[in-house]
mmCIF file of C-alpha atoms in Angstrom:
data_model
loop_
_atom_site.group_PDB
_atom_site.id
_atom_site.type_symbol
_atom_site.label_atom_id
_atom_site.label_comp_id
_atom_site.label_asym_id
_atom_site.label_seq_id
_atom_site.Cartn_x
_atom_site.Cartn_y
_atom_site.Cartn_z
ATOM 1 C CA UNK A 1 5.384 21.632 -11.642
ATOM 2 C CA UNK A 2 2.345 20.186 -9.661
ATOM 3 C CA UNK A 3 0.159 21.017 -12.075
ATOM 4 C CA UNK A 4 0.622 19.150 -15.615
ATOM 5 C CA UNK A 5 -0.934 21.264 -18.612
ATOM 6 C CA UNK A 6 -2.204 18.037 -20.203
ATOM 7 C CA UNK A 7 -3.028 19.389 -23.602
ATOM 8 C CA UNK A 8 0.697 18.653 -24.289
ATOM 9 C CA UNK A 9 0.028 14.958 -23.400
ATOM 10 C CA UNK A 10 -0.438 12.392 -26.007
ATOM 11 C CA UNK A 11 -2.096 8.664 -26.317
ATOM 12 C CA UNK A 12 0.735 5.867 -26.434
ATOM 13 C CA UNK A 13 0.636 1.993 -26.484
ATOM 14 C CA UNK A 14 2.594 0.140 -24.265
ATOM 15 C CA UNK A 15 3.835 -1.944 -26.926
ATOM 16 C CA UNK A 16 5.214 0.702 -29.064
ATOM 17 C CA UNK A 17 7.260 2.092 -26.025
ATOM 18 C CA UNK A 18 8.087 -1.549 -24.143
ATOM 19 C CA UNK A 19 8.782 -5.400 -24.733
ATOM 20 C CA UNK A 20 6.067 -7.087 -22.759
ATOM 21 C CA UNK A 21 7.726 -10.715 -21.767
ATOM 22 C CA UNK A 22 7.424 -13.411 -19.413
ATOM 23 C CA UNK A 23 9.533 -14.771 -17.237
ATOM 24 C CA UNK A 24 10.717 -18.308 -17.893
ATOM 25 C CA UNK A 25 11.935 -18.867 -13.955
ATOM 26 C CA UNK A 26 10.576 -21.709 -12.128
ATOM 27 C CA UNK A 27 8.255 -21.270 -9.023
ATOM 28 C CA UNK A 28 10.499 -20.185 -6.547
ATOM 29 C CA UNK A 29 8.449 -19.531 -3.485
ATOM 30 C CA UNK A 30 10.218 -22.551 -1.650
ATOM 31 C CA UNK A 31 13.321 -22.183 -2.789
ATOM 32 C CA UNK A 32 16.381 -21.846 -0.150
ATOM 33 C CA UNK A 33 16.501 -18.392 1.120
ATOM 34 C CA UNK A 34 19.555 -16.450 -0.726
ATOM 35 C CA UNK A 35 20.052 -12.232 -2.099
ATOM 36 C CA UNK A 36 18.166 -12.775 -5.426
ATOM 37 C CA UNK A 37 15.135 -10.797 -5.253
ATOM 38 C CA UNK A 38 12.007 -12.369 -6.633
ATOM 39 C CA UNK A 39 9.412 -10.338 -7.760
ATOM 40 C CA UNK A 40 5.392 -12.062 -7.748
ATOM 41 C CA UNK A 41 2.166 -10.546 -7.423
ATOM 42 C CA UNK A 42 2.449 -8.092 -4.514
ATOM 43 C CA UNK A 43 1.863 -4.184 -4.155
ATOM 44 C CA UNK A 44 4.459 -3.898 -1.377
ATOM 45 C CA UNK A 45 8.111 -4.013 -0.838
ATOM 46 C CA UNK A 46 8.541 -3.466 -5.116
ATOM 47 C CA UNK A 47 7.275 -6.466 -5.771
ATOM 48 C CA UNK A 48 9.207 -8.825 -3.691
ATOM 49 C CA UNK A 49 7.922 -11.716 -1.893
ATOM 50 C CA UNK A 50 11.075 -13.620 -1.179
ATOM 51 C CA UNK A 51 14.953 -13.416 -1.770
ATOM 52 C CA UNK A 52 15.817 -16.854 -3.084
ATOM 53 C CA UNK A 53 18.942 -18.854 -3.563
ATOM 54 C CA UNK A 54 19.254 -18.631 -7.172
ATOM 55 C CA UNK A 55 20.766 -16.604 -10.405
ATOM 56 C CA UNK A 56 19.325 -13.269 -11.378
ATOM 57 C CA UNK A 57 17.565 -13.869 -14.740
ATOM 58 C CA UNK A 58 15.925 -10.515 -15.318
ATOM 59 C CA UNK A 59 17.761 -7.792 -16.241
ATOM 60 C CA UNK A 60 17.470 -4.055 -14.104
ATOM 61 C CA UNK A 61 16.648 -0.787 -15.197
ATOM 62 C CA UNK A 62 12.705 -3.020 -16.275
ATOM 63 C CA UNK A 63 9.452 -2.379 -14.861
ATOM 64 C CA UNK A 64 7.555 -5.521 -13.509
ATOM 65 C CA UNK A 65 3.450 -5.447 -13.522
ATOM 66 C CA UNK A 66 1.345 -8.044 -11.402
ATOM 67 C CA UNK A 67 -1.020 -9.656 -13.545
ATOM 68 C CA UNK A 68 -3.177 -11.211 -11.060
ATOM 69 C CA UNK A 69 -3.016 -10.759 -7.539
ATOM 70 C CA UNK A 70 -2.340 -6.959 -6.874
ATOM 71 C CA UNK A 71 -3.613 -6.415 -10.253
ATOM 72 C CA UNK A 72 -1.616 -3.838 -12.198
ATOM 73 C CA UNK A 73 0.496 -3.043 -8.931
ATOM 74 C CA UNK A 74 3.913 -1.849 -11.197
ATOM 75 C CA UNK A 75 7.428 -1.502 -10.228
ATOM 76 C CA UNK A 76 10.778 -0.245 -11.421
ATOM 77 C CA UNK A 77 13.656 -2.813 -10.345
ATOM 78 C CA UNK A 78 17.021 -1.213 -10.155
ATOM 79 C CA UNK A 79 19.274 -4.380 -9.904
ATOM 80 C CA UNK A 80 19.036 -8.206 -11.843
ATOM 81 C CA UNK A 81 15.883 -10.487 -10.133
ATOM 82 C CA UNK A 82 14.182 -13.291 -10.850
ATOM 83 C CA UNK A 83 10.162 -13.276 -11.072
ATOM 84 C CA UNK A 84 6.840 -15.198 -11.434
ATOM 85 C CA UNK A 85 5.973 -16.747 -14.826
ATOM 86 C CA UNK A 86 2.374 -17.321 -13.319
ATOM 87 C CA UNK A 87 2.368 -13.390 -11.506
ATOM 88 C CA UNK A 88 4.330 -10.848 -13.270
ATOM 89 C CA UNK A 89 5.102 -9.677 -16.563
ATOM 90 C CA UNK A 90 8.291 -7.923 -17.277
ATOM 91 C CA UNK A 91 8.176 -4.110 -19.478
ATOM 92 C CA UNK A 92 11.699 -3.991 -20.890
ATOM 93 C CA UNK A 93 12.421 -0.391 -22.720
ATOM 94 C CA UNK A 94 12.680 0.125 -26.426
ATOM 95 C CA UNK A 95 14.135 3.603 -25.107
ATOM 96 C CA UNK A 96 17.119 4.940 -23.328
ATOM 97 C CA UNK A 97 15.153 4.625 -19.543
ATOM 98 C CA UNK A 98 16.738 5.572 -16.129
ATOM 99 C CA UNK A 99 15.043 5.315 -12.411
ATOM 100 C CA UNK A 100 13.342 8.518 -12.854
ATOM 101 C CA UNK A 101 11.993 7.890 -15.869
ATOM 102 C CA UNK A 102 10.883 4.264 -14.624
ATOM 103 C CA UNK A 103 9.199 5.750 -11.773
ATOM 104 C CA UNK A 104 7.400 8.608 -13.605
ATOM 105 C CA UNK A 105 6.120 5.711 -15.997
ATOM 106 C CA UNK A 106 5.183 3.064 -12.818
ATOM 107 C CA UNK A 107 2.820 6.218 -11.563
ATOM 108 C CA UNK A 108 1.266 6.315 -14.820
ATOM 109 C CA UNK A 109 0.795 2.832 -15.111
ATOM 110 C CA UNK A 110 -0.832 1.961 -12.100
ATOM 111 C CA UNK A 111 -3.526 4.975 -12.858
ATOM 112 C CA UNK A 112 -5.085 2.037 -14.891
ATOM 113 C CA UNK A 113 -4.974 -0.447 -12.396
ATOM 114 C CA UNK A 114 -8.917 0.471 -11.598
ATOM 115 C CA UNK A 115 -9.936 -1.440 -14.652
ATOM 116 C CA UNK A 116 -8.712 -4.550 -13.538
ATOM 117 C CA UNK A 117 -9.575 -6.919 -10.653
ATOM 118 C CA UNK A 118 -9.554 -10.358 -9.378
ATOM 119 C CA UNK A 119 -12.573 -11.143 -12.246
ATOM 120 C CA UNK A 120 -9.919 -9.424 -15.221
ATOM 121 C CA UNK A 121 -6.384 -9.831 -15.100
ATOM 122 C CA UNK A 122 -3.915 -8.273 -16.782
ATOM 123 C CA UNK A 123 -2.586 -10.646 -19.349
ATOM 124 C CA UNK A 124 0.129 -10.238 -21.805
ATOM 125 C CA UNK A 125 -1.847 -8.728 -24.644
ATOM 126 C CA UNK A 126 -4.091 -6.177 -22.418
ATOM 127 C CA UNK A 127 -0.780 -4.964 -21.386
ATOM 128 C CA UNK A 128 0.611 -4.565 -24.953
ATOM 129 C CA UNK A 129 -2.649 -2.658 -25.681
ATOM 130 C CA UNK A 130 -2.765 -0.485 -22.675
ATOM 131 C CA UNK A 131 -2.890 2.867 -23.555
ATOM 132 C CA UNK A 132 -1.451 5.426 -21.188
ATOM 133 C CA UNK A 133 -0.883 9.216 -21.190
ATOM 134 C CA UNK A 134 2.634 10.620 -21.080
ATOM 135 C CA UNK A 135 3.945 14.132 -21.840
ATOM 136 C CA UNK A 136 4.952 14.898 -25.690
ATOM 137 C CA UNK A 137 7.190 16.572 -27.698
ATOM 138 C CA UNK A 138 6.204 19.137 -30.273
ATOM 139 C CA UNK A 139 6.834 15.867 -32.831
ATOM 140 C CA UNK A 140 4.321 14.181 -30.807
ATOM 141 C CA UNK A 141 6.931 11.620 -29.112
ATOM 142 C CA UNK A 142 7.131 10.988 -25.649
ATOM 143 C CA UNK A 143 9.268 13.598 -23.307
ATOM 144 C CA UNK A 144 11.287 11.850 -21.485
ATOM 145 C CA UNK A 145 12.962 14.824 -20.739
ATOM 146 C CA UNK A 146 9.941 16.366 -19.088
ATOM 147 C CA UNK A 147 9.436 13.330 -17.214
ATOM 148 C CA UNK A 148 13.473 12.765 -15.790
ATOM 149 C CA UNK A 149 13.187 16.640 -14.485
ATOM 150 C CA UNK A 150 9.829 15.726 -12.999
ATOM 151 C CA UNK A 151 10.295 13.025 -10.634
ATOM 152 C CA UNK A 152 13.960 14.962 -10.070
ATOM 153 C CA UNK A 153 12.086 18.208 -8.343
ATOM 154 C CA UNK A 154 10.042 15.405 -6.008
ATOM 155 C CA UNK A 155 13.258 14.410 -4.082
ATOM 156 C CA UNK A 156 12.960 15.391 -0.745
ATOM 157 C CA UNK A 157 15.115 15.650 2.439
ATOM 158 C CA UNK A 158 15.176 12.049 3.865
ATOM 159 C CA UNK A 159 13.931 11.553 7.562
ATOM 160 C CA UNK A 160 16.416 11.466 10.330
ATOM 161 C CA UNK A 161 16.626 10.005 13.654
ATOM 162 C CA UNK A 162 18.845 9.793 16.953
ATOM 163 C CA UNK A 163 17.954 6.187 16.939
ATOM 164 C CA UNK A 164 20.450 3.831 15.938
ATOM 165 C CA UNK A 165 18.655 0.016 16.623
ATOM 166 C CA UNK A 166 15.905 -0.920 18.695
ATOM 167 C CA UNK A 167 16.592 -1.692 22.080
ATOM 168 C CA UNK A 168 13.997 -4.003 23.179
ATOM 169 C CA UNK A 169 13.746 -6.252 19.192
ATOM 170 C CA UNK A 170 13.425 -9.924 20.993
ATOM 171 C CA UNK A 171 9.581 -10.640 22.204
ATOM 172 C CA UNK A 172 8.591 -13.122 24.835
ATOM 173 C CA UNK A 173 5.162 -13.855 23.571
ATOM 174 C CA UNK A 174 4.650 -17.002 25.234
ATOM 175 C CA UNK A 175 4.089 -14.358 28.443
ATOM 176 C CA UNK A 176 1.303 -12.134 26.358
ATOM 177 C CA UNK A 177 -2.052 -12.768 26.775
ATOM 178 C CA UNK A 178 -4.938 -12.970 24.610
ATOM 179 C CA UNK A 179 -8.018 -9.867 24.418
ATOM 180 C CA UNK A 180 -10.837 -10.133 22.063
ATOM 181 C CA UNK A 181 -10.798 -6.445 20.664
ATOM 182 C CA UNK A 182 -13.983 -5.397 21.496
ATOM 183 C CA UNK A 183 -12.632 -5.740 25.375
ATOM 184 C CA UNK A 184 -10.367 -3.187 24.516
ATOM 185 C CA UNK A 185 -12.957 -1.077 22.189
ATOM 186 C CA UNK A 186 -16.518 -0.293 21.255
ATOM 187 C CA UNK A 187 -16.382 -0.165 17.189
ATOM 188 C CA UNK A 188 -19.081 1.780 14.854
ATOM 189 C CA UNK A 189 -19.011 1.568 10.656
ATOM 190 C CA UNK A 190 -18.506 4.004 8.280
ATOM 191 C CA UNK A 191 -21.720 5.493 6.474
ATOM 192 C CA UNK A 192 -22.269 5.130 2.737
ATOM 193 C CA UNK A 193 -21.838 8.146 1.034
ATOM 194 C CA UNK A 194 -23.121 8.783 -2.468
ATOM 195 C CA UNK A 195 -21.506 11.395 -4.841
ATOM 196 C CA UNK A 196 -24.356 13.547 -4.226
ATOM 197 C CA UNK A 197 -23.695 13.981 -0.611
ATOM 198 C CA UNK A 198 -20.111 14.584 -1.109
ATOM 199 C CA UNK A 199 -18.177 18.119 -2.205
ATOM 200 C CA UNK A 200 -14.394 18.454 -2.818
ATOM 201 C CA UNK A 201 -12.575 19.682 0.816
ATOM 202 C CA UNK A 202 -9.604 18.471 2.683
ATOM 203 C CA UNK A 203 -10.544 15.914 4.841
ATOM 204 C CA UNK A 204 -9.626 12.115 3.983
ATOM 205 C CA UNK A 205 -12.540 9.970 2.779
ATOM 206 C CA UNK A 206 -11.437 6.333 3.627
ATOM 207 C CA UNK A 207 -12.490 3.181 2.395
ATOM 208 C CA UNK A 208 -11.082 -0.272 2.104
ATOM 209 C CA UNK A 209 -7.873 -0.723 0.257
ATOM 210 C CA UNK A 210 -3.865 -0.988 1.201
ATOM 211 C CA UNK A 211 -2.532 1.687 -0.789
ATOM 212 C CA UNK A 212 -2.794 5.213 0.315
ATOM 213 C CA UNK A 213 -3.499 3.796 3.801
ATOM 214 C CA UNK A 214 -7.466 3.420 1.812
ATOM 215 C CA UNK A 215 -7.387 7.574 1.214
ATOM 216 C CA UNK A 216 -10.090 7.454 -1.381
ATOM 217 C CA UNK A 217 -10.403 11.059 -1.881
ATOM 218 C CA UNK A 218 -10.597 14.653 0.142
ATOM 219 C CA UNK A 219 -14.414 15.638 0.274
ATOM 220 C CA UNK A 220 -16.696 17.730 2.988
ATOM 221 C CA UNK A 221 -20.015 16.495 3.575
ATOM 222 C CA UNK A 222 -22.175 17.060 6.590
ATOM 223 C CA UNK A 223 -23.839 13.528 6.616
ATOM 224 C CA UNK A 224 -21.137 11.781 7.648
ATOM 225 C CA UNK A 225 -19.632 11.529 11.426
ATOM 226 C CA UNK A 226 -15.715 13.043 11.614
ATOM 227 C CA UNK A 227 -13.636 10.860 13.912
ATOM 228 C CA UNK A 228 -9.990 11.211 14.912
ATOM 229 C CA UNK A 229 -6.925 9.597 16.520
ATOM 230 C CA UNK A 230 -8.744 6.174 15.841
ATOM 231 C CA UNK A 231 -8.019 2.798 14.197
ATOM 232 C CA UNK A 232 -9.462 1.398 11.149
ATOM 233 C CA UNK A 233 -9.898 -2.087 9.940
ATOM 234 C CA UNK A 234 -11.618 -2.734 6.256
ATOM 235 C CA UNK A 235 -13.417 -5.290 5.075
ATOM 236 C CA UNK A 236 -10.226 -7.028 3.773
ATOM 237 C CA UNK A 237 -8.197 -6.728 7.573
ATOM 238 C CA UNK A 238 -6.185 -4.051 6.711
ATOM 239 C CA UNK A 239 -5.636 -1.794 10.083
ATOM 240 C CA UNK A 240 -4.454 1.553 10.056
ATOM 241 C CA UNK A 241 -3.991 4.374 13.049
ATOM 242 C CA UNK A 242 -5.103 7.901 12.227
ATOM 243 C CA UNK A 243 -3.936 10.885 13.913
ATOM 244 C CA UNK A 244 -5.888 13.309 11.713
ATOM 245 C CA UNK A 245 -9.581 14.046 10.755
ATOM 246 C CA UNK A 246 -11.008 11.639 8.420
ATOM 247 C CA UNK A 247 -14.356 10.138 7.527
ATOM 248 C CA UNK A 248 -15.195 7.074 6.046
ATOM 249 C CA UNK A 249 -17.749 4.816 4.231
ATOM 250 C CA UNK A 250 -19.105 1.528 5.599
ATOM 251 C CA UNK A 251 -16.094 -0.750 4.355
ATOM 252 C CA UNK A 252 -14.446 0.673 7.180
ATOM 253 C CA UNK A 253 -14.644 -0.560 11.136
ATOM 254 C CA UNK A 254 -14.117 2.580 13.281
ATOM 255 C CA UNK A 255 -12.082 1.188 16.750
ATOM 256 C CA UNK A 256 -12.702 3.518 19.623
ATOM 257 C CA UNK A 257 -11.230 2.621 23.008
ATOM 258 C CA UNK A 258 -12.522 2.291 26.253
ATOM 259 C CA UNK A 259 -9.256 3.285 27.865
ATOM 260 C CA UNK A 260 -7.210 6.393 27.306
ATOM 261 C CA UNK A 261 -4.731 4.408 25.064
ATOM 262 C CA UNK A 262 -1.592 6.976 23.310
ATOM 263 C CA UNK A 263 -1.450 7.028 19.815
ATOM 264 C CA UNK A 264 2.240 4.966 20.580
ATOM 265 C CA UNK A 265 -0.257 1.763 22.085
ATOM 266 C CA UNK A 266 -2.281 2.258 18.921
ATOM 267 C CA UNK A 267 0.375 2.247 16.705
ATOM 268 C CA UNK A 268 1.515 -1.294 18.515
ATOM 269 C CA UNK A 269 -1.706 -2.377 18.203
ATOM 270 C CA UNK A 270 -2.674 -2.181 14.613
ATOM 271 C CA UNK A 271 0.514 -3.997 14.334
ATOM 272 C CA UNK A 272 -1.054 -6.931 16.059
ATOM 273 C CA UNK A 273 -3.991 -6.531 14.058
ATOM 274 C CA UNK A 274 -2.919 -6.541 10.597
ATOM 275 C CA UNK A 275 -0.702 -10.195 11.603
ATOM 276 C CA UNK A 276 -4.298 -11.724 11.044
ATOM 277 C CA UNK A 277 -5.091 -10.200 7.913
ATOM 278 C CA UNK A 278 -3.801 -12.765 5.800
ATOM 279 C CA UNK A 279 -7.079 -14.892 7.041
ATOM 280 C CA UNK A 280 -9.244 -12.159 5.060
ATOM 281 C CA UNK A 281 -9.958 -11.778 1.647
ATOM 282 C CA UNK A 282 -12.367 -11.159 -1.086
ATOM 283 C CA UNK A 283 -13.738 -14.581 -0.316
ATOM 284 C CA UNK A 284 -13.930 -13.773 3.284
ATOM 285 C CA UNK A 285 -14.229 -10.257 4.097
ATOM 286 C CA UNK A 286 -14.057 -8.392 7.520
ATOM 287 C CA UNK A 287 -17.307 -7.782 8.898
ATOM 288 C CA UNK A 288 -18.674 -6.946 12.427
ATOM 289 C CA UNK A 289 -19.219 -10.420 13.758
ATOM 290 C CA UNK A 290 -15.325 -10.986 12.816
ATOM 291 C CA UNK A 291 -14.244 -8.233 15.052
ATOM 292 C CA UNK A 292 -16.281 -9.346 18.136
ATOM 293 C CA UNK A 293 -14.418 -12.781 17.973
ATOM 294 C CA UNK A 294 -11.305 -11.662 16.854
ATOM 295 C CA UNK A 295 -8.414 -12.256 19.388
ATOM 296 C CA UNK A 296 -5.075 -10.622 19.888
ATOM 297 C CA UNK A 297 -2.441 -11.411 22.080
ATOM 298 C CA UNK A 298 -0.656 -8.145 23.939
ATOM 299 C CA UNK A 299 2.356 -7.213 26.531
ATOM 300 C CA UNK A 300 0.588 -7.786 30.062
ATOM 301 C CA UNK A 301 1.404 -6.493 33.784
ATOM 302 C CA UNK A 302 1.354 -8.721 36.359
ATOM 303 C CA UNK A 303 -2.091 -8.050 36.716
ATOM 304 C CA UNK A 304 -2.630 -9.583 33.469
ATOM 305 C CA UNK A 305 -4.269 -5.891 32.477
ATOM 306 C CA UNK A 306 -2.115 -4.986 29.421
ATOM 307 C CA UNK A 307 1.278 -3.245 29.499
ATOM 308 C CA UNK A 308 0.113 -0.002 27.683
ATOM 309 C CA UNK A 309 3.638 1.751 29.163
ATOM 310 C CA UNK A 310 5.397 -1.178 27.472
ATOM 311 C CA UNK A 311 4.050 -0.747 23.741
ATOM 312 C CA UNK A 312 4.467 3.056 23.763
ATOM 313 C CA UNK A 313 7.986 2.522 25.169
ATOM 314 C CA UNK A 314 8.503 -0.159 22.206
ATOM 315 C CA UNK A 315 7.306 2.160 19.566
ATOM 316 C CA UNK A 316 9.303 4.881 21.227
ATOM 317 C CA UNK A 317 12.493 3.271 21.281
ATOM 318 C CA UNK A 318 12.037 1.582 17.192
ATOM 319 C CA UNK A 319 14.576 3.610 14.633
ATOM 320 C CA UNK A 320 12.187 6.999 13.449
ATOM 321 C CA UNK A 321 10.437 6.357 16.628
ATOM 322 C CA UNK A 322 11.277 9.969 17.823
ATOM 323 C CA UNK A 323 9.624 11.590 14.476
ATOM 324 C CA UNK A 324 6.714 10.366 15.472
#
């Protein structure tokens, strides 16, 4: 069922198929910490910033949509929350929905995302007059049928693993020491690559961008360099370790390191990195000069060299850290 015959797809408007509200909660982003999820303008963790110390007042089984922020970032919430008047907007069904229904329709939603960025949000009334795609009946109204079975045939067998806890959770950072990265690695950028130097193919084009770990596409080319088992940082901090082929355009810093560090190090290390990303954004964007001043603090020997062993052992030991 990968491969939709979208002839049997018709236009809708959001507004015909949800109530577009806002929420009337108070800003809760200092409130005491409590179970009540609160949802704001975030593309991670569905939509959750905080859990707050207060009374559910949005109903489950609703879609939430960041209208600023993580523009258009969407999310199906299963049990009662509270959410952002300023951040989110809340779809609540005109139809009979369920979770796989929700989730078929936050896929489709956030296909439109593109449209919108910091410079355009995604008010009340642009959502109302979104128009997506969905499969359609021969009566030309929306299979939700289709759409229940579909997301159904994606479950898959979760990951296991032998590991119960982590062993080694509590850090004593006051005994790390700090490293400017480009101690620990020489860095290159990404090439530009315009459409004409780029074919369909299988390996991962990256640029900047959270989601998808910044997979922009699958291409071959032969004017751009193919790295491996390296980590990326984009002009907006995100870090990321890749174990595969991949090339990438020149939003993306290519780390390579000057020691023979295991993929378990790297893994700890992009960690590390991505704690300072929060001092990047589109009004200060990660560039070269940032990375040669940019200072991490790692696990050291008594040497004051740093404890490689130590990370991979710490990545080894986390839950899932044997399916690695």
């Amino acid at each position: 069922m990968n491969n939709f015959d979208f002839t049997k797809w018709s236009e809708f408007l959001l507004k015909d198929l949800f109530f577009v509200t806002t929420s009337k909660d108070a800003n809760l982003f200092n409130s005491n910490a409590g179970s009540t999820p609160y949802v704001s303008a975030s593309s991670e963790n569905n939509g959750v910033t905080a859990y707050v110390d207060a009374e559910p007042t949005q109903k489950p089984n609703t879609l939430t949509i960041a209208r600023n922020g993580s523009v258009g970032s969407t999310f199906y919430q299963p049990q009662p929350y509270c959410a952002s008047p300023d951040d989110v907007r809340i779809l609540t069904p005109k139809f009979e929905m369920n979770i796989y229904i929700g989730l078929f329709f936050k896929t489709i939603i956030e296909r439109e995302k593109f449209r919108y960025a910091y410079g355009r949000k995604l008010g009340t009334k642009r959502i109302q007059n979104m128009v997506i795609r969905l499969p359609s009946t021969i009566d030309s109204n929306p299979d939700f049928k289709f759409m229940e079975n579909y997301t159904k045939k994606l479950n898959v067998k979760p990951i296991t693993t032998m590991q119960a806890k982590t062993q080694n959770s509590s850090f004593v950072v006051n005994d790390w020491k700090e490293f400017y990265l480009n101690d620990l690695f020489c860095f290159e950028r990404g090439r530009r690559l315009t459409k004409e130097n780029r074919f369909a193919g299988d390996i991962p084009l990256i640029t900047a961008g959270f989601q998808n770990q910044g997979v922009a596409e699958y291409i071959r080319t032969d004017v751009c360099k193919l790295y491996s088992n390296k980590i990326t940082i984009d002009m907006f901090g995100n870090s990321f370790y890749r174990g595969y082929d991949f090339y990438c355009d020149d939003n993306i810093l290519i780390l390579i390191d000057k020691n023979n560090i295991s993929l378990y190090a790297k893994l700890f290390i992009v960690t590390v990195i991505n704690v300072d990303k929060y001092r990047y954004s589109y009004g200060k964007q990660y560039r070269q000069k940032d990375i040669c001043n940019h200072i991490i603090k790692l696990p050291v020997k008594s040497d004051g060299s740093p404890d490689w062993a130590y990370m991979e052992d710490y990545i080894k030991s986390l839950p899932y850290g044997d399916r690695i």
